């Protein structure tokens, strides 16, 4: 992979990279489509990274659909697919980790200790191997995207991190490889995450700016779904990811909840355009 990437760079080509854990859906393919607009070649990877799963998490049952994924990537115009194996990525004696302090421990990091250390370590390794000019990540994993952008800035990486929007099913459920775990009853109930965010959007559009009031109306919508157990529902600043008391700058509303054994996350990104007091909502 390093040899091929070096070759592309010496030919002055713009290398784009879409790292994934496979089980592809339209969200992944939208990142490939975006990469294809900016880069040639587009390289993708599939690696179910053991270091980002906790001992009680779903590493062994994570969906693995390699053949179908390879076909989808090829049809989408991916020129090379990197499929490393765990012993190559983490040989005996592997001892070096990278971790973004502070933000790694909050929100997702609180429920999934060590998760983000695994993510930033594998992403740094993948970027070192593929050496892309641009790497593409989805905004559904908003905290992950922020951590990776922070790592790239802090470590002066030669890769620009590009974030793509959430892609949703027609009923609003954010696409995720983990949606495959949902029973048909849970799948119907799962739309409540999107409904809670849509309710918050209505309130924001009507002028509500108080984070506590927004959070309680989100919780009201989520609590009305008996199959749903909330992990967190928070309004955070888009740069610091610190909770805010009032929504006055670009922000995220971040949600995490369990439906049975499946943990789902979702978010709404609210962007304040230069010179405007009104938000553009990305939901
Ligand atoms: O978002 C994912 O699929 C994974 O966390 C990533 C970025 C490919 C690292 O394993």
PDB file of C-alpha atoms and ligand atoms in Angstrom:
ATOM      1  CA  UNK A   1       0.000   0.000   0.000  1.00  0.00           C
ATOM      2  CA  UNK A   2       2.843   2.374   0.898  1.00  0.00           C
ATOM      3  CA  UNK A   3       4.555   1.674  -2.423  1.00  0.00           C
ATOM      4  CA  UNK A   4       1.354   2.343  -4.404  1.00  0.00           C
ATOM      5  CA  UNK A   5       0.661   5.529  -2.455  1.00  0.00           C
ATOM      6  CA  UNK A   6       4.241   6.757  -2.971  1.00  0.00           C
ATOM      7  CA  UNK A   7       3.895   6.073  -6.693  1.00  0.00           C
ATOM      8  CA  UNK A   8       0.667   8.115  -6.897  1.00  0.00           C
ATOM      9  CA  UNK A   9       2.315  10.986  -5.031  1.00  0.00           C
ATOM     10  CA  UNK A  10       5.397  11.002  -7.287  1.00  0.00           C
ATOM     11  CA  UNK A  11       3.067  11.184 -10.300  1.00  0.00           C
ATOM     12  CA  UNK A  12       1.688  14.395  -8.678  1.00  0.00           C
ATOM     13  CA  UNK A  13      -1.762  12.875  -8.318  1.00  0.00           C
ATOM     14  CA  UNK A  14      -4.168  14.041  -5.614  1.00  0.00           C
ATOM     15  CA  UNK A  15      -4.765  11.070  -3.356  1.00  0.00           C
ATOM     16  CA  UNK A  16      -8.092  10.818  -1.524  1.00  0.00           C
ATOM     17  CA  UNK A  17      -8.723   8.286   1.219  1.00  0.00           C
ATOM     18  CA  UNK A  18     -11.916   6.883   2.761  1.00  0.00           C
ATOM     19  CA  UNK A  19     -11.151   4.676   5.781  1.00  0.00           C
ATOM     20  CA  UNK A  20     -13.983   2.380   6.899  1.00  0.00           C
ATOM     21  CA  UNK A  21     -14.763  -0.699   8.930  1.00  0.00           C
ATOM     22  CA  UNK A  22     -16.820  -2.097   6.043  1.00  0.00           C
ATOM     23  CA  UNK A  23     -20.520  -3.077   6.091  1.00  0.00           C
ATOM     24  CA  UNK A  24     -20.937  -0.215   3.656  1.00  0.00           C
ATOM     25  CA  UNK A  25     -24.037   1.927   3.337  1.00  0.00           C
ATOM     26  CA  UNK A  26     -24.925   5.057   1.389  1.00  0.00           C
ATOM     27  CA  UNK A  27     -23.137   7.213   3.990  1.00  0.00           C
ATOM     28  CA  UNK A  28     -19.779   5.623   3.173  1.00  0.00           C
ATOM     29  CA  UNK A  29     -20.481   5.854  -0.560  1.00  0.00           C
ATOM     30  CA  UNK A  30     -21.339   9.554  -0.270  1.00  0.00           C
ATOM     31  CA  UNK A  31     -17.823  10.070   1.142  1.00  0.00           C
ATOM     32  CA  UNK A  32     -16.378   8.221  -1.852  1.00  0.00           C
ATOM     33  CA  UNK A  33     -18.458  10.406  -4.203  1.00  0.00           C
ATOM     34  CA  UNK A  34     -17.173  13.540  -2.462  1.00  0.00           C
ATOM     35  CA  UNK A  35     -13.581  12.227  -2.600  1.00  0.00           C
ATOM     36  CA  UNK A  36     -13.959  11.509  -6.317  1.00  0.00           C
ATOM     37  CA  UNK A  37     -14.840  15.158  -6.917  1.00  0.00           C
ATOM     38  CA  UNK A  38     -11.567  16.294  -5.293  1.00  0.00           C
ATOM     39  CA  UNK A  39      -9.083  13.477  -5.928  1.00  0.00           C
ATOM     40  CA  UNK A  40      -7.704  10.859  -8.287  1.00  0.00           C
ATOM     41  CA  UNK A  41      -7.026   8.171  -7.193  1.00  0.00           C
ATOM     42  CA  UNK A  42      -9.499   7.502  -4.382  1.00  0.00           C
ATOM     43  CA  UNK A  43      -8.268   4.772  -2.031  1.00  0.00           C
ATOM     44  CA  UNK A  44     -10.458   3.114   0.605  1.00  0.00           C
ATOM     45  CA  UNK A  45      -9.714   0.771   3.471  1.00  0.00           C
ATOM     46  CA  UNK A  46     -11.697  -1.794   5.404  1.00  0.00           C
ATOM     47  CA  UNK A  47     -10.344  -2.738   8.787  1.00  0.00           C
ATOM     48  CA  UNK A  48     -12.494  -3.716  11.773  1.00  0.00           C
ATOM     49  CA  UNK A  49     -10.120  -2.223  14.302  1.00  0.00           C
ATOM     50  CA  UNK A  50      -9.998  -4.341  17.471  1.00  0.00           C
ATOM     51  CA  UNK A  51      -8.420  -1.494  19.455  1.00  0.00           C
ATOM     52  CA  UNK A  52     -11.535   0.663  19.323  1.00  0.00           C
ATOM     53  CA  UNK A  53     -13.889  -1.941  20.794  1.00  0.00           C
ATOM     54  CA  UNK A  54     -14.274  -2.438  24.540  1.00  0.00           C
ATOM     55  CA  UNK A  55     -14.203  -5.988  25.992  1.00  0.00           C
ATOM     56  CA  UNK A  56     -18.016  -6.080  26.259  1.00  0.00           C
ATOM     57  CA  UNK A  57     -18.598  -4.523  22.824  1.00  0.00           C
ATOM     58  CA  UNK A  58     -19.502  -5.972  19.444  1.00  0.00           C
ATOM     59  CA  UNK A  59     -16.069  -6.611  17.832  1.00  0.00           C
ATOM     60  CA  UNK A  60     -16.751 -10.272  17.048  1.00  0.00           C
ATOM     61  CA  UNK A  61     -20.271  -9.726  15.767  1.00  0.00           C
ATOM     62  CA  UNK A  62     -19.544  -6.491  13.846  1.00  0.00           C
ATOM     63  CA  UNK A  63     -20.958  -7.114  10.320  1.00  0.00           C
ATOM     64  CA  UNK A  64     -18.291  -8.280   7.878  1.00  0.00           C
ATOM     65  CA  UNK A  65     -19.453  -8.174   4.240  1.00  0.00           C
ATOM     66  CA  UNK A  66     -16.168  -7.961   2.376  1.00  0.00           C
ATOM     67  CA  UNK A  67     -17.199  -9.218  -1.053  1.00  0.00           C
ATOM     68  CA  UNK A  68     -20.226  -6.952  -1.305  1.00  0.00           C
ATOM     69  CA  UNK A  69     -18.209  -4.017   0.043  1.00  0.00           C
ATOM     70  CA  UNK A  70     -15.453  -4.558  -2.532  1.00  0.00           C
ATOM     71  CA  UNK A  71     -18.064  -4.547  -5.321  1.00  0.00           C
ATOM     72  CA  UNK A  72     -19.672  -1.368  -3.999  1.00  0.00           C
ATOM     73  CA  UNK A  73     -16.338   0.415  -3.694  1.00  0.00           C
ATOM     74  CA  UNK A  74     -15.314  -0.665  -7.206  1.00  0.00           C
ATOM     75  CA  UNK A  75     -18.656   0.500  -8.656  1.00  0.00           C
ATOM     76  CA  UNK A  76     -18.235   3.826  -6.871  1.00  0.00           C
ATOM     77  CA  UNK A  77     -14.830   4.348  -8.517  1.00  0.00           C
ATOM     78  CA  UNK A  78     -12.436   3.427  -5.701  1.00  0.00           C
ATOM     79  CA  UNK A  79      -9.112   2.594  -7.352  1.00  0.00           C
ATOM     80  CA  UNK A  80      -7.439   0.659  -4.542  1.00  0.00           C
ATOM     81  CA  UNK A  81      -8.831  -1.096  -1.501  1.00  0.00           C
ATOM     82  CA  UNK A  82      -6.512  -1.550   1.473  1.00  0.00           C
ATOM     83  CA  UNK A  83      -7.405  -4.557   3.647  1.00  0.00           C
ATOM     84  CA  UNK A  84      -4.858  -4.876   6.406  1.00  0.00           C
ATOM     85  CA  UNK A  85      -5.017  -7.706   8.940  1.00  0.00           C
ATOM     86  CA  UNK A  86      -4.844  -7.129  12.678  1.00  0.00           C
ATOM     87  CA  UNK A  87      -1.428  -8.815  13.154  1.00  0.00           C
ATOM     88  CA  UNK A  88       0.068  -6.521  10.477  1.00  0.00           C
ATOM     89  CA  UNK A  89      -1.421  -3.410  12.053  1.00  0.00           C
ATOM     90  CA  UNK A  90      -0.595  -4.483  15.609  1.00  0.00           C
ATOM     91  CA  UNK A  91       2.414  -6.822  15.526  1.00  0.00           C
ATOM     92  CA  UNK A  92       3.660  -8.511  18.717  1.00  0.00           C
ATOM     93  CA  UNK A  93       5.036  -5.868  21.051  1.00  0.00           C
ATOM     94  CA  UNK A  94       2.911  -3.044  19.589  1.00  0.00           C
ATOM     95  CA  UNK A  95       3.068  -0.336  22.252  1.00  0.00           C
ATOM     96  CA  UNK A  96       2.536   3.096  20.704  1.00  0.00           C
ATOM     97  CA  UNK A  97      -0.788   4.916  20.930  1.00  0.00           C
ATOM     98  CA  UNK A  98      -1.961   8.391  20.109  1.00  0.00           C
ATOM     99  CA  UNK A  99      -4.725  10.020  22.034  1.00  0.00           C
ATOM    100  CA  UNK A 100      -6.323  13.471  22.032  1.00  0.00           C
ATOM    101  CA  UNK A 101      -6.516  14.563  25.658  1.00  0.00           C
ATOM    102  CA  UNK A 102      -9.713  15.849  27.231  1.00  0.00           C
ATOM    103  CA  UNK A 103     -12.223  15.446  24.430  1.00  0.00           C
ATOM    104  CA  UNK A 104     -11.472  11.693  24.203  1.00  0.00           C
ATOM    105  CA  UNK A 105     -12.848  11.153  27.693  1.00  0.00           C
ATOM    106  CA  UNK A 106     -16.167  12.986  27.350  1.00  0.00           C
ATOM    107  CA  UNK A 107     -19.530  11.954  25.820  1.00  0.00           C
ATOM    108  CA  UNK A 108     -18.773   8.808  23.752  1.00  0.00           C
ATOM    109  CA  UNK A 109     -15.484   8.425  25.635  1.00  0.00           C
ATOM    110  CA  UNK A 110     -17.266   8.333  28.997  1.00  0.00           C
ATOM    111  CA  UNK A 111     -19.429   5.366  27.946  1.00  0.00           C
ATOM    112  CA  UNK A 112     -16.739   3.729  25.808  1.00  0.00           C
ATOM    113  CA  UNK A 113     -13.418   4.150  27.685  1.00  0.00           C
ATOM    114  CA  UNK A 114     -10.402   3.644  25.397  1.00  0.00           C
ATOM    115  CA  UNK A 115     -12.548   3.779  22.247  1.00  0.00           C
ATOM    116  CA  UNK A 116     -11.131   7.024  20.912  1.00  0.00           C
ATOM    117  CA  UNK A 117      -7.545   6.073  21.703  1.00  0.00           C
ATOM    118  CA  UNK A 118      -8.136   3.072  19.418  1.00  0.00           C
ATOM    119  CA  UNK A 119      -9.696   5.279  16.726  1.00  0.00           C
ATOM    120  CA  UNK A 120      -6.989   7.957  16.670  1.00  0.00           C
ATOM    121  CA  UNK A 121      -4.214   5.343  16.774  1.00  0.00           C
ATOM    122  CA  UNK A 122      -5.577   3.387  13.810  1.00  0.00           C
ATOM    123  CA  UNK A 123      -6.422   6.507  11.812  1.00  0.00           C
ATOM    124  CA  UNK A 124      -2.905   7.892  12.308  1.00  0.00           C
ATOM    125  CA  UNK A 125      -1.451   4.546  11.193  1.00  0.00           C
ATOM    126  CA  UNK A 126      -3.723   4.430   8.128  1.00  0.00           C
ATOM    127  CA  UNK A 127      -2.838   8.009   7.184  1.00  0.00           C
ATOM    128  CA  UNK A 128       0.870   7.236   7.574  1.00  0.00           C
ATOM    129  CA  UNK A 129       0.513   4.232   5.284  1.00  0.00           C
ATOM    130  CA  UNK A 130      -1.733   5.740   2.599  1.00  0.00           C
ATOM    131  CA  UNK A 131      -0.287   9.300   2.782  1.00  0.00           C
ATOM    132  CA  UNK A 132      -3.424  10.885   1.288  1.00  0.00           C
ATOM    133  CA  UNK A 133      -3.795  14.577   0.527  1.00  0.00           C
ATOM    134  CA  UNK A 134      -7.416  14.405   1.718  1.00  0.00           C
ATOM    135  CA  UNK A 135      -9.178  11.950   4.054  1.00  0.00           C
ATOM    136  CA  UNK A 136     -12.968  11.788   4.416  1.00  0.00           C
ATOM    137  CA  UNK A 137     -15.038  11.105   7.539  1.00  0.00           C
ATOM    138  CA  UNK A 138     -18.771  11.336   8.232  1.00  0.00           C
ATOM    139  CA  UNK A 139     -20.356  13.828  10.590  1.00  0.00           C
ATOM    140  CA  UNK A 140     -22.575  11.171  12.159  1.00  0.00           C
ATOM    141  CA  UNK A 141     -19.574  10.366  14.332  1.00  0.00           C
ATOM    142  CA  UNK A 142     -19.215  14.036  15.193  1.00  0.00           C
ATOM    143  CA  UNK A 143     -16.912  13.582  18.167  1.00  0.00           C
ATOM    144  CA  UNK A 144     -14.702  11.167  16.237  1.00  0.00           C
ATOM    145  CA  UNK A 145     -14.528  13.659  13.369  1.00  0.00           C
ATOM    146  CA  UNK A 146     -13.507  16.441  15.770  1.00  0.00           C
ATOM    147  CA  UNK A 147     -10.829  14.266  17.405  1.00  0.00           C
ATOM    148  CA  UNK A 148      -9.355  13.274  14.051  1.00  0.00           C
ATOM    149  CA  UNK A 149      -9.304  16.898  12.840  1.00  0.00           C
ATOM    150  CA  UNK A 150      -7.635  17.929  16.117  1.00  0.00           C
ATOM    151  CA  UNK A 151      -5.044  15.160  15.821  1.00  0.00           C
ATOM    152  CA  UNK A 152      -4.267  16.149  12.204  1.00  0.00           C
ATOM    153  CA  UNK A 153      -3.764  19.771  13.264  1.00  0.00           C
ATOM    154  CA  UNK A 154      -1.795  19.020  16.445  1.00  0.00           C
ATOM    155  CA  UNK A 155       0.568  16.555  14.751  1.00  0.00           C
ATOM    156  CA  UNK A 156       0.993  18.641  11.556  1.00  0.00           C
ATOM    157  CA  UNK A 157      -0.207  15.804   9.360  1.00  0.00           C
ATOM    158  CA  UNK A 158       0.071  16.272   5.613  1.00  0.00           C
ATOM    159  CA  UNK A 159      -3.553  15.230   5.188  1.00  0.00           C
ATOM    160  CA  UNK A 160      -6.522  17.584   5.128  1.00  0.00           C
ATOM    161  CA  UNK A 161      -9.536  16.142   6.960  1.00  0.00           C
ATOM    162  CA  UNK A 162     -12.847  16.617   5.135  1.00  0.00           C
ATOM    163  CA  UNK A 163     -16.198  15.983   6.837  1.00  0.00           C
ATOM    164  CA  UNK A 164     -19.250  14.741   4.957  1.00  0.00           C
ATOM    165  CA  UNK A 165     -22.900  15.141   6.012  1.00  0.00           C
ATOM    166  CA  UNK A 166     -25.026  12.467   7.709  1.00  0.00           C
ATOM    167  CA  UNK A 167     -26.944  10.321   5.217  1.00  0.00           C
ATOM    168  CA  UNK A 168     -30.389   9.205   6.408  1.00  0.00           C
ATOM    169  CA  UNK A 169     -32.941   6.541   5.541  1.00  0.00           C
ATOM    170  CA  UNK A 170     -36.232   7.886   4.134  1.00  0.00           C
ATOM    171  CA  UNK A 171     -37.783   7.842   7.645  1.00  0.00           C
ATOM    172  CA  UNK A 172     -34.911   9.872   9.096  1.00  0.00           C
ATOM    173  CA  UNK A 173     -32.813   7.155  10.756  1.00  0.00           C
ATOM    174  CA  UNK A 174     -29.127   7.992  10.331  1.00  0.00           C
ATOM    175  CA  UNK A 175     -27.370   5.306   8.299  1.00  0.00           C
ATOM    176  CA  UNK A 176     -25.058   3.134  10.361  1.00  0.00           C
ATOM    177  CA  UNK A 177     -23.572  -0.331   9.965  1.00  0.00           C
ATOM    178  CA  UNK A 178     -25.002  -1.089  13.413  1.00  0.00           C
ATOM    179  CA  UNK A 179     -28.604  -0.561  12.204  1.00  0.00           C
ATOM    180  CA  UNK A 180     -28.301  -4.157  10.945  1.00  0.00           C
ATOM    181  CA  UNK A 181     -28.521  -5.325  14.584  1.00  0.00           C
ATOM    182  CA  UNK A 182     -32.007  -3.847  15.120  1.00  0.00           C
ATOM    183  CA  UNK A 183     -35.054  -6.108  15.299  1.00  0.00           C
ATOM    184  CA  UNK A 184     -37.999  -4.937  13.171  1.00  0.00           C
ATOM    185  CA  UNK A 185     -39.652  -3.470  16.276  1.00  0.00           C
ATOM    186  CA  UNK A 186     -36.458  -1.654  17.289  1.00  0.00           C
ATOM    187  CA  UNK A 187     -35.945  -0.441  13.711  1.00  0.00           C
ATOM    188  CA  UNK A 188     -39.327   1.325  13.832  1.00  0.00           C
ATOM    189  CA  UNK A 189     -38.591   2.762  17.297  1.00  0.00           C
ATOM    190  CA  UNK A 190     -35.143   3.991  16.164  1.00  0.00           C
ATOM    191  CA  UNK A 191     -36.677   6.894  14.215  1.00  0.00           C
ATOM    192  CA  UNK A 192     -37.292   8.588  17.582  1.00  0.00           C
ATOM    193  CA  UNK A 193     -33.696   9.895  17.549  1.00  0.00           C
ATOM    194  CA  UNK A 194     -34.362  11.849  14.390  1.00  0.00           C
ATOM    195  CA  UNK A 195     -37.771  12.964  15.680  1.00  0.00           C
ATOM    196  CA  UNK A 196     -36.165  14.308  18.867  1.00  0.00           C
ATOM    197  CA  UNK A 197     -33.638  16.298  16.854  1.00  0.00           C
ATOM    198  CA  UNK A 198     -36.365  17.568  14.515  1.00  0.00           C
ATOM    199  CA  UNK A 199     -38.358  18.753  17.550  1.00  0.00           C
ATOM    200  CA  UNK A 200     -35.295  20.647  18.804  1.00  0.00           C
ATOM    201  CA  UNK A 201     -34.850  22.191  15.361  1.00  0.00           C
ATOM    202  CA  UNK A 202     -38.447  23.471  15.466  1.00  0.00           C
ATOM    203  CA  UNK A 203     -37.837  25.066  18.859  1.00  0.00           C
ATOM    204  CA  UNK A 204     -34.565  26.633  17.760  1.00  0.00           C
ATOM    205  CA  UNK A 205     -36.225  27.985  14.629  1.00  0.00           C
ATOM    206  CA  UNK A 206     -38.908  29.523  16.880  1.00  0.00           C
ATOM    207  CA  UNK A 207     -36.169  31.296  18.866  1.00  0.00           C
ATOM    208  CA  UNK A 208     -35.415  28.949  21.786  1.00  0.00           C
ATOM    209  CA  UNK A 209     -31.745  29.269  22.776  1.00  0.00           C
ATOM    210  CA  UNK A 210     -31.697  27.790  26.286  1.00  0.00           C
ATOM    211  CA  UNK A 211     -29.758  24.492  26.195  1.00  0.00           C
ATOM    212  CA  UNK A 212     -31.424  22.987  29.288  1.00  0.00           C
ATOM    213  CA  UNK A 213     -34.912  23.587  27.854  1.00  0.00           C
ATOM    214  CA  UNK A 214     -33.871  22.125  24.489  1.00  0.00           C
ATOM    215  CA  UNK A 215     -32.382  19.086  26.238  1.00  0.00           C
ATOM    216  CA  UNK A 216     -35.522  18.474  28.264  1.00  0.00           C
ATOM    217  CA  UNK A 217     -37.749  18.618  25.209  1.00  0.00           C
ATOM    218  CA  UNK A 218     -35.407  16.176  23.413  1.00  0.00           C
ATOM    219  CA  UNK A 219     -35.539  13.859  26.444  1.00  0.00           C
ATOM    220  CA  UNK A 220     -39.349  14.102  26.492  1.00  0.00           C
ATOM    221  CA  UNK A 221     -39.528  12.848  22.893  1.00  0.00           C
ATOM    222  CA  UNK A 222     -36.982  10.064  23.551  1.00  0.00           C
ATOM    223  CA  UNK A 223     -38.600   8.988  26.843  1.00  0.00           C
ATOM    224  CA  UNK A 224     -41.928   8.545  25.062  1.00  0.00           C
ATOM    225  CA  UNK A 225     -40.388   5.579  23.219  1.00  0.00           C
ATOM    226  CA  UNK A 226     -40.398   2.671  25.710  1.00  0.00           C
ATOM    227  CA  UNK A 227     -37.707   0.674  23.843  1.00  0.00           C
ATOM    228  CA  UNK A 228     -35.243   3.560  24.049  1.00  0.00           C
ATOM    229  CA  UNK A 229     -32.777   4.134  26.903  1.00  0.00           C
ATOM    230  CA  UNK A 230     -30.925   7.455  26.711  1.00  0.00           C
ATOM    231  CA  UNK A 231     -27.171   7.544  27.277  1.00  0.00           C
ATOM    232  CA  UNK A 232     -26.746  11.285  26.697  1.00  0.00           C
ATOM    233  CA  UNK A 233     -28.437  14.232  25.002  1.00  0.00           C
ATOM    234  CA  UNK A 234     -26.205  17.310  25.024  1.00  0.00           C
ATOM    235  CA  UNK A 235     -25.834  20.674  23.350  1.00  0.00           C
ATOM    236  CA  UNK A 236     -22.145  21.438  22.751  1.00  0.00           C
ATOM    237  CA  UNK A 237     -20.065  24.110  21.083  1.00  0.00           C
ATOM    238  CA  UNK A 238     -18.877  23.007  17.648  1.00  0.00           C
ATOM    239  CA  UNK A 239     -15.207  23.841  18.320  1.00  0.00           C
ATOM    240  CA  UNK A 240     -14.655  22.969  21.981  1.00  0.00           C
ATOM    241  CA  UNK A 241     -17.342  20.289  22.251  1.00  0.00           C
ATOM    242  CA  UNK A 242     -17.955  21.728  25.739  1.00  0.00           C
ATOM    243  CA  UNK A 243     -21.598  21.873  26.855  1.00  0.00           C
ATOM    244  CA  UNK A 244     -23.179  25.318  26.372  1.00  0.00           C
ATOM    245  CA  UNK A 245     -25.847  26.988  28.502  1.00  0.00           C
ATOM    246  CA  UNK A 246     -27.213  28.935  25.533  1.00  0.00           C
ATOM    247  CA  UNK A 247     -26.985  28.202  21.826  1.00  0.00           C
ATOM    248  CA  UNK A 248     -25.349  31.353  20.513  1.00  0.00           C
ATOM    249  CA  UNK A 249     -22.616  30.001  18.221  1.00  0.00           C
ATOM    250  CA  UNK A 250     -22.282  27.060  15.837  1.00  0.00           C
ATOM    251  CA  UNK A 251     -23.202  23.985  17.881  1.00  0.00           C
ATOM    252  CA  UNK A 252     -24.033  20.319  17.847  1.00  0.00           C
ATOM    253  CA  UNK A 253     -26.866  18.529  19.588  1.00  0.00           C
ATOM    254  CA  UNK A 254     -25.433  15.071  20.274  1.00  0.00           C
ATOM    255  CA  UNK A 255     -27.526  12.028  21.156  1.00  0.00           C
ATOM    256  CA  UNK A 256     -26.637   8.481  22.181  1.00  0.00           C
ATOM    257  CA  UNK A 257     -29.183   5.859  23.183  1.00  0.00           C
ATOM    258  CA  UNK A 258     -29.697   2.132  23.471  1.00  0.00           C
ATOM    259  CA  UNK A 259     -32.389   0.201  21.666  1.00  0.00           C
ATOM    260  CA  UNK A 260     -32.160  -3.181  23.296  1.00  0.00           C
ATOM    261  CA  UNK A 261     -28.476  -4.112  23.017  1.00  0.00           C
ATOM    262  CA  UNK A 262     -27.786  -1.760  20.115  1.00  0.00           C
ATOM    263  CA  UNK A 263     -26.237   1.618  20.846  1.00  0.00           C
ATOM    264  CA  UNK A 264     -27.068   4.314  18.305  1.00  0.00           C
ATOM    265  CA  UNK A 265     -25.775   7.864  17.992  1.00  0.00           C
ATOM    266  CA  UNK A 266     -27.126  10.807  16.051  1.00  0.00           C
ATOM    267  CA  UNK A 267     -26.676  14.554  15.953  1.00  0.00           C
ATOM    268  CA  UNK A 268     -27.751  17.840  14.482  1.00  0.00           C
ATOM    269  CA  UNK A 269     -25.157  20.389  13.405  1.00  0.00           C
ATOM    270  CA  UNK A 270     -26.237  24.043  13.661  1.00  0.00           C
ATOM    271  CA  UNK A 271     -24.114  26.446  11.711  1.00  0.00           C
ATOM    272  CA  UNK A 272     -24.103  30.194  12.186  1.00  0.00           C
ATOM    273  CA  UNK A 273     -23.248  31.823   8.882  1.00  0.00           C
ATOM    274  CA  UNK A 274     -20.878  34.822   8.940  1.00  0.00           C
ATOM    275  CA  UNK A 275     -22.734  37.959   9.895  1.00  0.00           C
ATOM    276  CA  UNK A 276     -26.058  36.182  10.360  1.00  0.00           C
ATOM    277  CA  UNK A 277     -27.954  35.596  13.607  1.00  0.00           C
ATOM    278  CA  UNK A 278     -29.865  32.644  12.100  1.00  0.00           C
ATOM    279  CA  UNK A 279     -28.773  29.045  12.119  1.00  0.00           C
ATOM    280  CA  UNK A 280     -28.595  26.696   9.168  1.00  0.00           C
ATOM    281  CA  UNK A 281     -29.550  23.246  10.440  1.00  0.00           C
ATOM    282  CA  UNK A 282     -27.883  20.098   9.138  1.00  0.00           C
ATOM    283  CA  UNK A 283     -30.125  17.214  10.111  1.00  0.00           C
TER     284      UNK A 283
HETATM  285  O1  LIG B   1     -15.790   5.487  11.606  1.00  0.00           O
HETATM  286  C1  LIG B   1     -15.233   4.380  11.397  1.00  0.00           C
HETATM  287  O2  LIG B   1     -15.669   3.573  10.572  1.00  0.00           O
HETATM  288  C2  LIG B   1     -13.979   4.011  12.178  1.00  0.00           C
HETATM  289  O3  LIG B   1     -14.019   4.537  13.465  1.00  0.00           O
HETATM  290  C3  LIG B   1     -12.685   4.430  11.459  1.00  0.00           C
HETATM  291  C4  LIG B   1     -12.581   5.939  11.294  1.00  0.00           C
HETATM  292  C5  LIG B   1     -12.606   3.766  10.077  1.00  0.00           C
HETATM  293  C6  LIG B   1     -11.469   3.972  12.274  1.00  0.00           C
HETATM  294  O4  LIG B   1     -11.472   2.600  12.480  1.00  0.00           O
END
